[in-house]
Short mmCIF file of C-alpha atoms and ligand atoms in Angstrom, two decimals:
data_model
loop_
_atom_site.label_atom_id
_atom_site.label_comp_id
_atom_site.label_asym_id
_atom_site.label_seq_id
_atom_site.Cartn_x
_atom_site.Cartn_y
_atom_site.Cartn_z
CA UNK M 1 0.00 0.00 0.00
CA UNK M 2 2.55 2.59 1.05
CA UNK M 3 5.02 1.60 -1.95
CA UNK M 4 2.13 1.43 -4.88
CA UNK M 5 -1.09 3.19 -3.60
CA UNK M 6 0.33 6.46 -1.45
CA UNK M 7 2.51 7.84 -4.71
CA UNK M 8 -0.75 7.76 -6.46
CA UNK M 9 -2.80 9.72 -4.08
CA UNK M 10 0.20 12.09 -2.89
CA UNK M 11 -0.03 15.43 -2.73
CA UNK M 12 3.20 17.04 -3.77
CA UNK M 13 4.75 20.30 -2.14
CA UNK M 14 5.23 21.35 -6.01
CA UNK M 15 1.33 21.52 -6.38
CA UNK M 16 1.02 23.27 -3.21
CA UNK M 17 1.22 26.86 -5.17
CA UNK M 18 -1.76 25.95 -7.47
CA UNK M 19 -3.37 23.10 -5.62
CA UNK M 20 -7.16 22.60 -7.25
CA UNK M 21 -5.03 21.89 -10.39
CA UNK M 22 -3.67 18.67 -8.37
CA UNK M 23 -7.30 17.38 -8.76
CA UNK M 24 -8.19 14.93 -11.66
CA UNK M 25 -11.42 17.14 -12.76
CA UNK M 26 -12.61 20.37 -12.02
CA UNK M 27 -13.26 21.01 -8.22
CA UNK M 28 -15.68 23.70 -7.16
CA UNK M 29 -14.29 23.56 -3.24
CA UNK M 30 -10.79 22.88 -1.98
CA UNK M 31 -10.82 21.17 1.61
CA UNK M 32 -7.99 19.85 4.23
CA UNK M 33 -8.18 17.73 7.07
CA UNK M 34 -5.76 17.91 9.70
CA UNK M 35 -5.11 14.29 11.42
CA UNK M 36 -7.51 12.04 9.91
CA UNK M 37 -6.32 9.23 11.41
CA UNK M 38 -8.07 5.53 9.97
CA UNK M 39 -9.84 8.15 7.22
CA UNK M 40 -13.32 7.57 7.85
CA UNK M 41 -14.24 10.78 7.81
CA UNK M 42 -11.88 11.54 5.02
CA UNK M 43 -12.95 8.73 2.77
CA UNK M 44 -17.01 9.80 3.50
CA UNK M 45 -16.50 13.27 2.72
CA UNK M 46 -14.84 12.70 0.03
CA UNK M 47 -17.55 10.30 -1.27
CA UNK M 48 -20.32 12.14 -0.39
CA UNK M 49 -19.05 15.63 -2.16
CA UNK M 50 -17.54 14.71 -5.43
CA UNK M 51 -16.85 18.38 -6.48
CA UNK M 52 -14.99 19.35 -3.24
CA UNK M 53 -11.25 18.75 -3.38
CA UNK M 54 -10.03 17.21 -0.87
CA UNK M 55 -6.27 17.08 0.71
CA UNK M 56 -6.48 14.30 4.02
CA UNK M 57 -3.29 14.83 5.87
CA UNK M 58 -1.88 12.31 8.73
CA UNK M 59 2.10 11.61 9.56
CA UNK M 60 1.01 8.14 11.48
CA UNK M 61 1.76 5.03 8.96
CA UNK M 62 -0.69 2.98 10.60
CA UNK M 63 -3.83 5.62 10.13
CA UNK M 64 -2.27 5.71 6.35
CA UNK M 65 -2.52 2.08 5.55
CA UNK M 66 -5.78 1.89 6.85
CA UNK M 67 -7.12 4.76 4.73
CA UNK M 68 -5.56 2.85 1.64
CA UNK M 69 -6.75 -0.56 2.65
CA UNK M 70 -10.17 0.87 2.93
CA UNK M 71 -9.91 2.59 -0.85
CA UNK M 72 -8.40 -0.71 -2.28
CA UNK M 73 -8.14 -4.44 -2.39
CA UNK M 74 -5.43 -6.86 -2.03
CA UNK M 75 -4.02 -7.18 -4.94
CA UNK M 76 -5.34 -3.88 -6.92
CA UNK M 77 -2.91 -1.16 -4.82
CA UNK M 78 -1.36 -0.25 -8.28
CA UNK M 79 -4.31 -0.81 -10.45
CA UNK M 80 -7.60 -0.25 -8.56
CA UNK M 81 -9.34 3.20 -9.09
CA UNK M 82 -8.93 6.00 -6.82
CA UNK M 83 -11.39 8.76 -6.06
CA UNK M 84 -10.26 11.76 -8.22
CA UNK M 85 -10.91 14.36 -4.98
CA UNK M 86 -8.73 12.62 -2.74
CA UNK M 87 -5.07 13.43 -2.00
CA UNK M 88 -2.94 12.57 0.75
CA UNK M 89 -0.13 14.84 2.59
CA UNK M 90 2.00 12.00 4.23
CA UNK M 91 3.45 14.49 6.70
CA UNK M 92 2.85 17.82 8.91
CA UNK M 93 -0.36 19.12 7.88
CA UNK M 94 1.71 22.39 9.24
CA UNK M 95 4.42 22.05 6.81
CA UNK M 96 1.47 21.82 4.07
CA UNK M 97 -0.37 24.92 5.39
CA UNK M 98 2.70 27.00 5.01
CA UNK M 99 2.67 26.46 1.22
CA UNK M 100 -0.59 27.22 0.26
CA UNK M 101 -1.77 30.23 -1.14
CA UNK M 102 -3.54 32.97 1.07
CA UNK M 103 -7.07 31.77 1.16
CA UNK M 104 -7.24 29.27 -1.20
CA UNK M 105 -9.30 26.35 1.66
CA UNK M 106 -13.04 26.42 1.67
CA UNK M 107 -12.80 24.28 4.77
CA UNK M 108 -10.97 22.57 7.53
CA UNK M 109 -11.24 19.78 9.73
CA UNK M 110 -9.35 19.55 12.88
CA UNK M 111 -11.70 16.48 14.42
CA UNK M 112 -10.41 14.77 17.79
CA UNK M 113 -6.63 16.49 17.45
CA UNK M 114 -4.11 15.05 19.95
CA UNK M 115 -5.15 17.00 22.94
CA UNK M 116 -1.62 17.37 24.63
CA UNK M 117 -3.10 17.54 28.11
CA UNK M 118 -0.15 18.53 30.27
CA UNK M 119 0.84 22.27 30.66
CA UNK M 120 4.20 22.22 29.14
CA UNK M 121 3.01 20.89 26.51
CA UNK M 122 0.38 23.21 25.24
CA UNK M 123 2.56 24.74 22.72
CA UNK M 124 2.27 21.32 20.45
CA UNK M 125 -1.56 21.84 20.42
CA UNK M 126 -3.14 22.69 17.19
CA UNK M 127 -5.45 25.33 18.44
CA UNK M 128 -3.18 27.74 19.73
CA UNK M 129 -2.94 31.88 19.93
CA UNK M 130 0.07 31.61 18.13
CA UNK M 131 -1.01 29.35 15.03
CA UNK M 132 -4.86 31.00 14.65
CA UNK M 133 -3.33 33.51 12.01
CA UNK M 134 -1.79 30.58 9.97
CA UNK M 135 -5.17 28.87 9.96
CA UNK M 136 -6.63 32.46 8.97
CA UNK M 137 -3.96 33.10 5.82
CA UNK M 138 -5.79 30.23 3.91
CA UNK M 139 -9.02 29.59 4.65
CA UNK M 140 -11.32 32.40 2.73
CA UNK M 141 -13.50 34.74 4.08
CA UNK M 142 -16.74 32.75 4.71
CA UNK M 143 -14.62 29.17 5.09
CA UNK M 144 -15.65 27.06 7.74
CA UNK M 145 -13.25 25.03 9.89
CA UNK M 146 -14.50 22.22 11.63
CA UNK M 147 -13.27 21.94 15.22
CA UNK M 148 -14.14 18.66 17.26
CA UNK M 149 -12.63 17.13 20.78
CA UNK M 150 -13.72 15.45 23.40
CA UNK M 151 -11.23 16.47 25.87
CA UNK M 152 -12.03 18.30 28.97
CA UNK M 153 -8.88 20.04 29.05
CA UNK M 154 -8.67 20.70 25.24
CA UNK M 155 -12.31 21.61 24.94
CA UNK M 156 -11.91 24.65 27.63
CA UNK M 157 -8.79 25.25 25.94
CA UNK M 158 -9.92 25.92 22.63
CA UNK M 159 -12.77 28.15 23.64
CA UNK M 160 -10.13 30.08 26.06
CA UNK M 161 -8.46 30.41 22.70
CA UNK M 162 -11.50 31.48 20.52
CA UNK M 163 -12.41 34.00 22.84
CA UNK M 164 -10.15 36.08 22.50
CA UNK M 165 -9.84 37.05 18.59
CA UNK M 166 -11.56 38.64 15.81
CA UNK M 167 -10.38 36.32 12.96
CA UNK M 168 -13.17 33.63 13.35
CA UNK M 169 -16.95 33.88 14.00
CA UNK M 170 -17.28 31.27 17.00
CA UNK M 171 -20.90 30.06 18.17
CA UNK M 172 -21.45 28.03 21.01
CA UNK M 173 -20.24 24.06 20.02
CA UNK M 174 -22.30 21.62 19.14
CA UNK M 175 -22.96 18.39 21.79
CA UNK M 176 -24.58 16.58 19.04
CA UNK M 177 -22.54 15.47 15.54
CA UNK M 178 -24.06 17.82 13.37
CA UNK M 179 -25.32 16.58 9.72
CA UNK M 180 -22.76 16.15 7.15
CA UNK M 181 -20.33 16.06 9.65
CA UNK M 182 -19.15 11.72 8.92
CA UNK M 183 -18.20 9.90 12.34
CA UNK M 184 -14.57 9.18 13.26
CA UNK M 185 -12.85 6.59 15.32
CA UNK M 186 -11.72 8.59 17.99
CA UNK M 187 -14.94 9.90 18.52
CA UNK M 188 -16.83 6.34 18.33
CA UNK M 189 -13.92 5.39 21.17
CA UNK M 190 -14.35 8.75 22.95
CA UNK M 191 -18.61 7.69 23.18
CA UNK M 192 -18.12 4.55 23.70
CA UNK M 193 -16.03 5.79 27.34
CA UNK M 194 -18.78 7.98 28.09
CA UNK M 195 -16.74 10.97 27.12
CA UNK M 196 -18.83 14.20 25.81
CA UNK M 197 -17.81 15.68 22.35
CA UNK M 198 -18.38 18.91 21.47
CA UNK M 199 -18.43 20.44 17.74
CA UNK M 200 -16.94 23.59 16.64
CA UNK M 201 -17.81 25.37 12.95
CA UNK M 202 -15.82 28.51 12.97
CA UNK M 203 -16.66 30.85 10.04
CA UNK M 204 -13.46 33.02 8.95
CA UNK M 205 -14.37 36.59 9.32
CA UNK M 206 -11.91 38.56 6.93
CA UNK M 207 -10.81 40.48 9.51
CA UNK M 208 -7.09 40.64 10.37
CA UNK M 209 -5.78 40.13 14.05
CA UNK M 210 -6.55 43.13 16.32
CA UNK M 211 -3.76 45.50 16.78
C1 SAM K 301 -6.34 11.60 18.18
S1 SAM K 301 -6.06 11.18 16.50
C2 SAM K 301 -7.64 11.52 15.72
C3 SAM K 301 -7.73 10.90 14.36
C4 SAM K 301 -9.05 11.16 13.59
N1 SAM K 301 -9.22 12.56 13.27
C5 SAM K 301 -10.24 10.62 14.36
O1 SAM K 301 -11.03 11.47 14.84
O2 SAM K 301 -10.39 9.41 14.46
C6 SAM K 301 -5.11 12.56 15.94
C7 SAM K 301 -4.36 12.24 14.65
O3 SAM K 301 -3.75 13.42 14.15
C8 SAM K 301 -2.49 13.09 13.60
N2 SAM K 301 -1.72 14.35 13.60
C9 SAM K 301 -1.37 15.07 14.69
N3 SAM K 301 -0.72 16.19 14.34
C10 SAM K 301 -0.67 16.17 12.99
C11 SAM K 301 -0.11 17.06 12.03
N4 SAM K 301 0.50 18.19 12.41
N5 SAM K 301 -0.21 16.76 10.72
C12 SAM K 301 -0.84 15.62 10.34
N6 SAM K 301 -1.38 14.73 11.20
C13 SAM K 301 -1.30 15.00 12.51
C14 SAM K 301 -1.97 12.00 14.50
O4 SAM K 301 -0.99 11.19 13.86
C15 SAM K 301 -3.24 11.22 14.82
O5 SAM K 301 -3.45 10.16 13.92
#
């Protein structure tokens, strides 16, 4: 899978400057996920909206090989047919972000990030004052990104975060999966251990930081 199947879905840092082109066909909507571990989530959405573009990122080899075993069968990992919306970052979804063009995302999914619960190590979490404006640069005015954790700790943390800047709209989360919103493992594990989610859907304002 990883020698034959990842090259062919592999987003390249070369197609990072124009990256709808890096789509078989015409997409209307450019998406990222951040994380998607086993791809459930990435695999649905991409499924269920054939014109969005979508670029699933995840540095764990495991969560990679289970996204591709999904996608193909034994056998067909140079051969079988691949979902023309789908492309893979095999690395930091960071180092990705960095490329891209000023808003150029539609949307983006940050669902169940590792929630880095101890104090010293807040600076590794993905929601953080210091990385909002990154997020910002390229998702477009009106973009949604799709926030989800069911961390105590992370959960107050993000809306300590949200509170206190102007460059996304922020209404109170979700408790309930909202619709069109696919299921993930971490979140079926996270129920299943009685564990309360909550959903985020920031909307990106236009608006720069505040001075
Ligand atoms: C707790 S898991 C959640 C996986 C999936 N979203 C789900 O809900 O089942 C977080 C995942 O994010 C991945 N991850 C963390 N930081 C990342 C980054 N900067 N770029 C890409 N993947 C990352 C980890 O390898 C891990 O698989």
């Amino acid at each position: 899978m990883i020698e034959q199947t990842l090259p062919r879905l592999r987003f390249a840092a070369a197609e990072a400057g124009a990256p709808r082109a890096a789509f078989a066909g015409d997409v209307e909507a450019l998406w990222l996920e951040v994380g998607f571990g086993g791809g459930e989530h990435a695999l649905a959405q991409a499924a269920a909206n054939p014109a969005a573009g979508l670029i699933a990122c995840e540095v764990f080899e495991n969560g990679i090989c289970s996204l591709l075993s999904r996608l193909v069968p034994q056998g067909g990992e140079a051969t079988a047919p691949l979902p023309g919306n789908l492309r893979l970052w095999d690395a930091d979804a960071r180092d990705l972000m960095q490329l891209l063009p000023d808003g150029c995302l539609d949307r983006l999914f940050l669902l169940f990030p590792d929630p880095w619960p101890k104090t010293r190590h807040a600076k590794r979490r993905f929601v953080h004052p210091a990385a909002l404006a990154g997020v910002a640069r390229v998702l477009r005015p009106g973009g949604e990104w799709r926030i989800a954790s069911d961390d105590p700790t992370y959960q107050g943390w993000v809306a300590e975060v949200l509170a206190d800047q102007v460059l996304f709209d922020v209404k109170p989360p979700d408790t309930q999966r909202p619709a069109g919103w696919p299921p993930t493992r971490y979140e079926a594990k996270a129920l299943a251990a009685g564990r309360r989610p909550l959903y985020w859907s920031l909307c990106r304002t236009g608006r720069e930081e505040a001075i």
